[in-house]
Every structure is written in structure tokens, then in C-alpha cells.
CSV table of C-alpha atoms and ligand atoms in Angstrom, one decimal:
chain,number,residue,atom,x,y,z
A,1,UNK,CA,1.7,17.1,18.0
A,2,UNK,CA,2.3,16.3,14.7
A,3,UNK,CA,3.3,12.5,13.3
A,4,UNK,CA,4.2,12.3,9.4
A,5,UNK,CA,1.4,10.8,7.8
A,6,UNK,CA,-2.5,11.7,9.3
A,7,UNK,CA,-5.5,9.5,7.6
A,8,UNK,CA,-6.1,11.8,5.4
A,9,UNK,CA,-3.6,10.5,3.2
A,10,UNK,CA,-4.3,7.0,4.7
A,11,UNK,CA,-7.9,8.0,2.6
A,12,UNK,CA,-5.9,9.0,0.0
A,13,UNK,CA,-4.0,6.3,-0.7
A,14,UNK,CA,-7.7,4.3,-0.3
A,15,UNK,CA,-8.1,6.2,-3.9
A,16,UNK,CA,-5.3,5.3,-5.1
A,17,UNK,CA,-5.2,1.2,-4.5
A,18,UNK,CA,-8.8,1.6,-5.0
A,19,UNK,CA,-9.3,-1.3,-8.3
A,20,UNK,CA,-5.7,-2.0,-8.1
A,21,UNK,CA,-4.9,-3.8,-4.7
A,22,UNK,CA,-7.5,-6.6,-3.9
A,23,UNK,CA,-9.1,-5.9,-1.0
A,24,UNK,CA,-8.6,-8.7,0.5
A,25,UNK,CA,-11.2,-11.3,2.9
A,26,UNK,CA,-11.2,-10.8,6.6
A,27,UNK,CA,-12.2,-14.5,7.9
A,28,UNK,CA,-13.5,-15.7,11.1
A,29,UNK,CA,-13.4,-19.2,13.3
A,30,UNK,CA,-15.7,-19.9,15.4
A,31,UNK,CA,-12.7,-22.9,17.0
A,32,UNK,CA,-10.2,-19.4,17.0
A,33,UNK,CA,-12.7,-17.9,18.9
A,34,UNK,CA,-13.2,-20.6,21.3
A,35,UNK,CA,-9.6,-20.8,22.2
A,36,UNK,CA,-8.9,-17.7,22.9
A,37,UNK,CA,-12.4,-16.9,24.1
A,38,UNK,CA,-12.5,-13.5,21.5
A,39,UNK,CA,-14.2,-13.0,19.1
A,40,UNK,CA,-10.8,-12.8,16.5
A,41,UNK,CA,-11.3,-10.4,12.8
A,42,UNK,CA,-8.1,-12.3,10.8
A,43,UNK,CA,-7.2,-9.8,8.2
A,44,UNK,CA,-5.5,-12.0,5.2
A,45,UNK,CA,-3.0,-9.8,3.8
A,46,UNK,CA,-1.6,-13.6,2.6
A,47,UNK,CA,-4.2,-13.3,-0.5
A,48,UNK,CA,-3.5,-9.5,-1.1
A,49,UNK,CA,-1.1,-9.4,-4.5
A,50,UNK,CA,1.9,-10.1,-4.4
A,51,UNK,CA,1.4,-12.5,-1.6
A,52,UNK,CA,1.8,-9.8,1.5
A,53,UNK,CA,0.6,-6.6,2.1
A,54,UNK,CA,3.5,-4.3,1.0
A,55,UNK,CA,1.8,-3.9,-2.1
A,56,UNK,CA,0.0,-1.2,-1.1
A,57,UNK,CA,2.3,0.7,-0.2
A,58,UNK,CA,4.9,0.1,-2.6
A,59,UNK,CA,2.4,1.4,-5.3
A,60,UNK,CA,0.8,3.9,-3.9
A,61,UNK,CA,4.7,4.7,-3.2
A,62,UNK,CA,5.2,4.8,-6.6
A,63,UNK,CA,2.0,6.6,-7.8
A,64,UNK,CA,3.0,9.5,-7.0
A,65,UNK,CA,6.7,10.2,-8.5
A,66,UNK,CA,6.7,13.0,-11.1
A,67,UNK,CA,7.2,12.5,-14.8
A,68,UNK,CA,10.5,13.2,-15.1
A,69,UNK,CA,10.8,9.7,-11.2
A,70,UNK,CA,8.8,7.9,-13.5
A,71,UNK,CA,10.9,7.4,-16.9
A,72,UNK,CA,13.6,6.8,-14.5
A,73,UNK,CA,12.1,4.5,-12.6
A,74,UNK,CA,11.8,2.5,-9.1
A,75,UNK,CA,15.2,0.9,-6.6
A,76,UNK,CA,14.2,-1.3,-4.4
A,77,UNK,CA,16.8,-3.7,-1.7
A,78,UNK,CA,15.8,-5.6,-0.5
A,79,UNK,CA,15.5,-9.6,-0.7
A,80,UNK,CA,12.0,-10.3,0.8
A,81,UNK,CA,8.4,-9.0,-0.6
A,82,UNK,CA,9.2,-5.1,-1.0
A,83,UNK,CA,11.0,-6.1,-3.2
A,84,UNK,CA,8.5,-7.5,-5.7
A,85,UNK,CA,5.8,-4.9,-4.6
A,86,UNK,CA,8.0,-1.9,-6.2
A,87,UNK,CA,8.5,-4.5,-8.8
A,88,UNK,CA,4.8,-5.0,-9.4
A,89,UNK,CA,4.1,-1.8,-9.5
A,90,UNK,CA,6.5,-0.2,-11.5
A,91,UNK,CA,5.2,-2.6,-14.1
A,92,UNK,CA,1.5,-2.2,-13.2
A,93,UNK,CA,2.6,1.6,-13.4
A,94,UNK,CA,4.7,1.9,-16.7
A,95,UNK,CA,8.0,2.2,-15.1
A,96,UNK,CA,11.1,0.6,-15.3
A,97,UNK,CA,12.3,-1.4,-11.6
A,98,UNK,CA,15.8,-1.8,-10.4
A,99,UNK,CA,16.0,-4.5,-6.9
A,100,UNK,CA,18.9,-5.8,-5.9
A,101,UNK,CA,19.1,-8.6,-3.7
A,102,UNK,CA,21.7,-10.8,-2.0
A,103,UNK,CA,23.6,-13.5,-4.6
A,104,UNK,CA,21.6,-16.4,-2.0
A,105,UNK,CA,19.0,-15.6,-2.0
A,106,UNK,CA,16.4,-18.3,-3.3
A,107,UNK,CA,16.4,-19.1,-6.6
A,108,UNK,CA,12.3,-18.8,-6.3
A,109,UNK,CA,12.7,-14.9,-5.5
A,110,UNK,CA,15.6,-13.6,-8.0
A,111,UNK,CA,13.2,-15.5,-10.6
A,112,UNK,CA,9.8,-13.7,-9.6
A,113,UNK,CA,11.4,-10.4,-9.0
A,114,UNK,CA,12.6,-10.6,-12.7
A,115,UNK,CA,9.3,-11.6,-13.5
A,116,UNK,CA,8.0,-8.7,-12.6
A,117,UNK,CA,10.0,-8.0,-14.4
A,118,UNK,CA,12.2,-6.0,-12.4
A,119,UNK,CA,16.1,-6.1,-13.5
A,120,UNK,CA,17.8,-7.7,-10.5
A,121,UNK,CA,20.8,-6.7,-9.5
A,122,UNK,CA,23.0,-9.5,-7.5
A,123,UNK,CA,26.0,-8.5,-4.4
A,124,UNK,CA,27.5,-10.7,-1.9
A,125,UNK,CA,26.0,-10.7,1.5
A,126,UNK,CA,29.1,-10.4,2.8
A,127,UNK,CA,31.8,-8.1,2.0
A,128,UNK,CA,29.2,-5.6,-0.2
A,129,UNK,CA,27.1,-3.2,1.6
A,130,UNK,CA,23.8,-3.2,-0.5
A,131,UNK,CA,22.8,0.2,0.6
A,132,UNK,CA,25.8,2.1,-0.6
A,133,UNK,CA,25.8,-0.6,-3.9
A,134,UNK,CA,21.9,1.2,-4.1
A,135,UNK,CA,23.1,4.5,-4.2
A,136,UNK,CA,25.3,4.3,-6.5
A,137,UNK,CA,23.5,2.9,-8.6
A,138,UNK,CA,20.4,5.1,-8.0
A,139,UNK,CA,23.3,8.4,-8.7
A,140,UNK,CA,24.1,7.2,-11.8
A,141,UNK,CA,20.5,6.3,-13.4
A,142,UNK,CA,18.7,9.1,-11.7
A,143,UNK,CA,16.8,6.8,-10.2
A,144,UNK,CA,14.3,7.0,-6.7
A,145,UNK,CA,15.3,4.9,-4.3
A,146,UNK,CA,12.0,3.1,-2.9
A,147,UNK,CA,12.3,2.5,1.4
A,148,UNK,CA,9.9,-0.5,3.1
A,149,UNK,CA,8.9,0.5,5.4
A,150,UNK,CA,10.4,4.5,6.5
A,151,UNK,CA,8.8,6.6,4.4
A,152,UNK,CA,5.9,8.1,4.6
A,153,UNK,CA,4.3,7.1,1.3
A,154,UNK,CA,4.6,3.4,2.0
A,155,UNK,CA,3.5,4.0,5.7
A,156,UNK,CA,0.4,5.8,4.4
A,157,UNK,CA,-0.2,2.6,1.6
A,158,UNK,CA,-0.2,0.3,4.7
A,159,UNK,CA,-2.4,2.3,6.5
A,160,UNK,CA,-5.3,1.4,4.2
A,161,UNK,CA,-5.5,-2.5,5.5
A,162,UNK,CA,-6.5,-0.9,8.6
A,163,UNK,CA,-8.8,1.5,6.9
A,164,UNK,CA,-10.7,-1.4,4.7
A,165,UNK,CA,-10.8,-3.9,8.0
A,166,UNK,CA,-12.6,-2.0,10.0
A,167,UNK,CA,-14.9,-1.7,7.7
A,168,UNK,CA,-15.7,-5.6,6.7
A,169,UNK,CA,-15.7,-5.6,10.5
A,170,UNK,CA,-18.8,-3.9,10.4
A,171,UNK,CA,-20.6,-5.3,7.9
A,172,UNK,CA,-19.9,-8.9,9.5
A,173,UNK,CA,-21.5,-7.6,12.6
A,174,UNK,CA,-21.8,-4.2,12.8
A,175,UNK,CA,-19.1,-3.8,15.7
A,176,UNK,CA,-16.0,-2.2,15.9
A,177,UNK,CA,-12.8,-2.8,18.3
A,178,UNK,CA,-11.5,-2.8,21.1
A,179,UNK,CA,-8.1,-4.7,20.2
A,180,UNK,CA,-6.0,-4.4,16.7
A,181,UNK,CA,-2.7,-6.6,16.4
A,182,UNK,CA,-0.8,-6.1,13.9
A,183,UNK,CA,3.5,-7.3,13.3
A,184,UNK,CA,5.7,-5.7,13.5
A,185,UNK,CA,9.1,-5.2,11.5
A,186,UNK,CA,10.5,-1.7,10.6
A,187,UNK,CA,7.0,-0.4,11.8
A,188,UNK,CA,5.5,0.6,8.1
A,189,UNK,CA,2.8,-1.4,8.6
A,190,UNK,CA,2.1,-1.1,12.0
A,191,UNK,CA,2.1,2.4,11.7
A,192,UNK,CA,-0.4,3.5,8.8
A,193,UNK,CA,-2.7,1.2,10.1
A,194,UNK,CA,-2.5,3.4,13.7
A,195,UNK,CA,-3.0,6.1,12.6
A,196,UNK,CA,-5.9,4.9,10.1
A,197,UNK,CA,-7.5,2.8,13.2
A,198,UNK,CA,-7.0,5.7,15.7
A,199,UNK,CA,-9.2,7.5,13.5
A,200,UNK,CA,-12.2,4.8,13.5
A,201,UNK,CA,-12.1,3.9,16.4
A,202,UNK,CA,-10.5,6.6,18.8
A,203,UNK,CA,-11.2,3.3,21.2
A,204,UNK,CA,-9.6,0.7,20.1
A,205,UNK,CA,-6.1,-0.7,21.8
A,206,UNK,CA,-2.8,-0.5,19.1
A,207,UNK,CA,0.0,-4.0,20.2
A,208,UNK,CA,2.5,-4.6,18.3
A,209,UNK,CA,3.8,-8.1,17.9
A,210,UNK,CA,7.4,-8.6,17.1
A,211,UNK,CA,9.2,-12.0,16.9
A,212,UNK,CA,10.6,-12.6,20.8
A,213,UNK,CA,15.0,-12.2,19.2
A,214,UNK,CA,14.1,-9.1,17.2
A,215,UNK,CA,12.0,-6.4,20.2
A,216,UNK,CA,14.0,-4.3,18.2
A,217,UNK,CA,10.8,-1.5,19.1
A,218,UNK,CA,9.9,-3.1,22.2
A,219,UNK,CA,13.1,-2.0,23.5
A,220,UNK,CA,13.0,1.4,21.8
A,221,UNK,CA,9.7,1.8,23.3
A,222,UNK,CA,10.9,1.2,26.6
A,223,UNK,CA,14.2,3.6,26.2
A,224,UNK,CA,12.4,6.4,24.5
A,225,UNK,CA,14.9,6.1,21.6
A,226,UNK,CA,15.1,3.9,18.7
A,227,UNK,CA,17.7,1.2,19.8
A,228,UNK,CA,19.9,-1.3,17.2
A,229,UNK,CA,20.2,-4.9,17.6
A,230,UNK,CA,21.7,-7.5,15.1
A,231,UNK,CA,20.4,-9.3,12.7
A,232,UNK,CA,17.8,-11.3,15.2
A,233,UNK,CA,17.5,-15.5,14.6
A,234,UNK,CA,14.2,-15.8,13.4
A,235,UNK,CA,12.0,-17.9,11.5
A,236,UNK,CA,10.3,-14.8,10.8
A,237,UNK,CA,12.6,-13.2,8.0
A,238,UNK,CA,10.1,-10.0,8.1
A,239,UNK,CA,10.6,-9.2,10.8
A,240,UNK,CA,14.2,-9.6,10.9
A,241,UNK,CA,15.3,-5.3,11.0
A,242,UNK,CA,18.0,-4.2,13.1
A,243,UNK,CA,16.1,-0.8,13.8
A,244,UNK,CA,13.3,0.9,13.2
A,245,UNK,CA,12.9,4.5,11.4
A,246,UNK,CA,12.7,8.5,12.3
A,247,UNK,CA,9.2,8.9,10.9
A,248,UNK,CA,7.7,5.5,12.2
A,249,UNK,CA,9.2,6.0,15.5
A,250,UNK,CA,7.3,8.7,16.7
A,251,UNK,CA,4.4,7.3,15.0
A,252,UNK,CA,4.4,4.6,17.8
A,253,UNK,CA,5.5,6.2,20.0
A,254,UNK,CA,2.2,8.1,19.7
A,255,UNK,CA,-0.6,5.0,19.0
A,256,UNK,CA,0.4,2.1,19.8
A,257,UNK,CA,-0.3,0.9,23.8
A,258,UNK,CA,2.7,-1.8,23.2
A,259,UNK,CA,4.6,-4.1,22.2
A,260,UNK,CA,4.9,-7.6,22.6
A,261,UNK,CA,6.8,-10.8,21.8
A,262,UNK,CA,6.3,-14.4,21.1
A,263,UNK,CA,8.5,-17.3,20.4
A,264,UNK,CA,9.0,-19.0,17.2
A,265,UNK,CA,7.5,-21.6,18.2
A,266,UNK,CA,5.1,-20.1,19.1
A,267,UNK,CA,5.4,-19.2,15.3
A,268,UNK,CA,5.2,-22.3,14.0
A,269,UNK,CA,2.5,-23.9,15.9
A,270,UNK,CA,0.0,-20.3,14.8
A,271,UNK,CA,1.2,-21.6,10.7
A,272,UNK,CA,-0.4,-24.6,11.5
A,273,UNK,CA,-3.8,-23.6,12.7
A,274,UNK,CA,-4.3,-21.4,9.6
A,275,UNK,CA,-3.5,-24.5,7.1
A,276,UNK,CA,-5.2,-27.5,9.0
A,277,UNK,CA,-8.3,-24.9,10.7
A,278,UNK,CA,-8.5,-21.9,7.8
A,279,UNK,CA,-6.8,-23.2,4.6
A,280,UNK,CA,-4.8,-20.5,4.7
A,281,UNK,CA,-1.0,-20.7,3.9
A,282,UNK,CA,0.7,-18.1,6.3
A,283,UNK,CA,4.2,-17.4,6.0
A,284,UNK,CA,6.4,-17.2,9.9
A,285,UNK,CA,6.1,-13.1,9.9
A,286,UNK,CA,2.3,-13.7,8.8
A,287,UNK,CA,1.5,-15.4,11.9
A,288,UNK,CA,2.9,-12.7,14.5
A,289,UNK,CA,0.5,-10.8,15.7
A,290,UNK,CA,-2.5,-13.8,15.5
A,291,UNK,CA,0.2,-16.4,17.4
A,292,UNK,CA,0.3,-13.0,20.4
A,293,UNK,CA,-3.3,-13.9,20.9
A,294,UNK,CA,-3.3,-17.3,20.7
A,295,UNK,CA,-0.3,-17.4,23.7
A,296,UNK,CA,-2.0,-15.2,25.5
A,297,UNK,CA,1.1,-12.5,24.7
A,298,UNK,CA,-1.4,-10.2,25.2
A,299,UNK,CA,-5.5,-10.6,26.7
A,300,UNK,CA,-7.5,-10.8,24.0
A,301,UNK,CA,-11.3,-12.9,27.0
A,302,UNK,CA,-14.0,-10.6,26.1
A,303,UNK,CA,-12.7,-9.2,23.3
A,304,UNK,CA,-13.5,-8.3,19.9
A,305,UNK,CA,-10.0,-8.6,17.8
A,306,UNK,CA,-8.8,-7.4,14.7
A,307,UNK,CA,-5.8,-9.4,13.8
A,308,UNK,CA,-3.5,-8.0,10.6
A,309,UNK,CA,-1.6,-11.9,9.0
A,310,UNK,CA,0.7,-10.0,6.9
A,311,UNK,CA,1.9,-11.9,4.6
A,312,UNK,CA,1.9,-15.8,2.8
A,313,UNK,CA,4.8,-16.2,1.0
A,314,UNK,CA,6.9,-18.9,2.0
A,315,UNK,CA,9.0,-21.0,0.4
A,316,UNK,CA,7.0,-24.5,0.2
A,317,UNK,CA,9.7,-27.0,1.2
A,318,UNK,CA,10.6,-25.8,4.4
A,319,UNK,CA,6.9,-24.9,5.0
A,320,UNK,CA,6.0,-28.9,4.6
A,321,UNK,CA,9.2,-28.8,7.5
A,322,UNK,CA,7.3,-26.7,9.5
A,323,UNK,CA,3.6,-28.0,8.9
A,324,UNK,CA,5.8,-31.2,10.1
A,325,UNK,CA,6.4,-29.9,13.3
A,326,UNK,CA,4.8,-30.5,16.5
A,327,UNK,CA,0.9,-29.5,16.7
A,328,UNK,CA,-0.8,-27.1,18.4
A,329,UNK,CA,-2.6,-27.9,21.7
B,1,PLP,C1,7.9,-6.5,6.0
B,1,PLP,C2,6.6,-7.5,6.5
B,1,PLP,C3,6.6,-7.5,7.9
B,1,PLP,C4,7.5,-5.9,8.4
B,1,PLP,O1,6.0,-4.7,7.7
B,1,PLP,P1,7.2,-3.3,8.6
B,1,PLP,O2,6.6,-2.4,7.3
B,1,PLP,O3,8.7,-3.9,8.4
B,1,PLP,O4,6.7,-3.5,10.2
B,1,PLP,C5,5.6,-8.1,8.0
B,1,PLP,N1,5.2,-9.2,7.8
B,1,PLP,C6,5.4,-9.4,5.6
B,1,PLP,C7,4.7,-10.3,5.5
B,1,PLP,C8,5.9,-8.4,5.7
B,1,PLP,O5,7.1,-8.8,4.4
């Protein structure tokens, strides 16, 4: 059976990203270990450039553009981390970028994307179809659309997070991992990480984590076909995808043992833990994988567990509200 990406693609992505992406730290916490009875290794992609792992996949994709594609530039439609990842990657590679964003996106995000040098085109999310707008502009200007997860180069780039995690865990104590936990939106992160982890640690179980309200991939894996859901109501805005993709899905079918879910309350409790105990700012989506270990949604007792903290971009006022809520256990 051949999958859309292999471990060679991830290793090639790591070469492209060398000296460009941060080799983000892997942190441990005695408190978290004591609470869970496990040995947890947190891969801190909240400390990645632009604040999330998305930089890896975007840069790996843009870096492989032909000279013709480079001249015309990259186009993305996103209100979140993917937009900033494409904008920053384009600036670093000296090509134009255009981002299609909803007019009611947080002004801070629009400004941040412009500050990375991208042109921002706003649309009305209630009356206009962003994919149609993106397609029209892309064809008018000859720009290349960069999808947020369903693309082999994006998936391979995201997999470099798992490559580093496995290397860094070895550097810490010489050991491997029994379990790898990663959040799942469209599945770009977990599919890249799963391919790499399976190659390096054939016995490592790979488990994905979705918000309870947005468990489209859990449903899809159970049913054996891609299921589409309504836009889920969850604070995990990076995992509000309605359906996975035809490239990510077969990788998850082949390599992901199961998908577990956590509730928004559990995300808030995990964000509080990271702030209080580990001095880490983690966005709600970034806390999904850790929350699954903390709540017992996935059994971790006695195991060595790699956990990807996927991002740290959260509006400060909202963040303060989250932290002011009820403390964790
Ligand atoms: C995009 C994103 C996700 C989801 O990643 P997929 O590759 O779509 O599964 C998770 N966390 C953060 C912070 C993100 O930006």
C-alpha cells in the first residue's frame, strides 16, 4: 500500500527547514507526570515561528515552487495560523502572498498577516464563498493556492515536528515513545507526524485528539469514509474543520490507532496548567493532545508519551478570560 507521503519526504522537508524553522524545545513536568502516572514529553510548537507548527508545512511547500510559481506568488484562504504561516514563508522566500480572510476576523490577525507583507483580501463570510474568491483571484493572477492540510508537501513539513520530538526525547534520556498524541483538525499535522513516528519507532501507538463537538475524523475512521459535519461549536478554532481530505485520510486510516475527544472545559483546564506550571501560553487547539492525557480520554499510565502542543496564538483578552475560570483539579 502506498501513502501520499513517506518518511523520505519528511526527512527532505527537515533539510529545507534547517536553520529556518525553530527546533522548538521538548519540555517535561514532574507535576504532569505525577498526575498522570506517565512520562510526558511536550513538543512546544507554540514557540515555533509565527506561533504554530503551520510554518513547517507552509515553508516546505513554498520552498518547492518552480521559478514561475515563485514569481506569481502564493495564495491561501484562512483566518488562522495557516494564513500567517504562508505570509511569513512567502516573505522569507521573497515571493508575493495574498490571503483571503473574513472581514470579521480579529483585527489583530489581519494586521499580523499584513505585517508579514501579505496582501489581504477581505470577504463577507455570510454571503460570499471564500473558495470561489480564492480560485478567481488565483486564476486572474496566476498565483498558487496553498491548502492548509490536504497537500503532500504541507503534510511532510508538519511531520518534521515528530522527527525532532523523537530525536529530542532520545537526547533527554536515551528512550523512545510508547504513544504519540497530536491534535487533529484536517489531519495534516498528525498524518505527517504519524509517517515519521512509525518509521522511527515502529511500536509507537499514534492517537489523534479532536474536540468533542468536532469529531468528524473520529466518525470518518469509524465509518471508513470521509464524513462532513456542520461547523462545530468549540473554542478549539484550529480544529473547526468540517471534513478531512483525500490525502490525509488514507494516512490516518493506515497509521492512527484511534481518535479520542475532549471537551472545551478540559482544554481550558490544560491551558491553565500550562500557564501556571510550565509558563507556556497555549491556544485552545494547542491544548487538545495534552488534555486527552490529563483527562484520561486516552490511557497513559506507565507509558512514555510524546505530546504535540500545536500552537500558542490566542487573543490576550480571551486568554485572560479562559485563565480566570475554575482551576484544574
Ligand atoms: C491548524 C492547526 C491545527 C490542526 O492541524 P491540522 O493539520 O489541520 O490537523 C491544530 N492546532 C493549531 C494550533 C493549528 O493552527
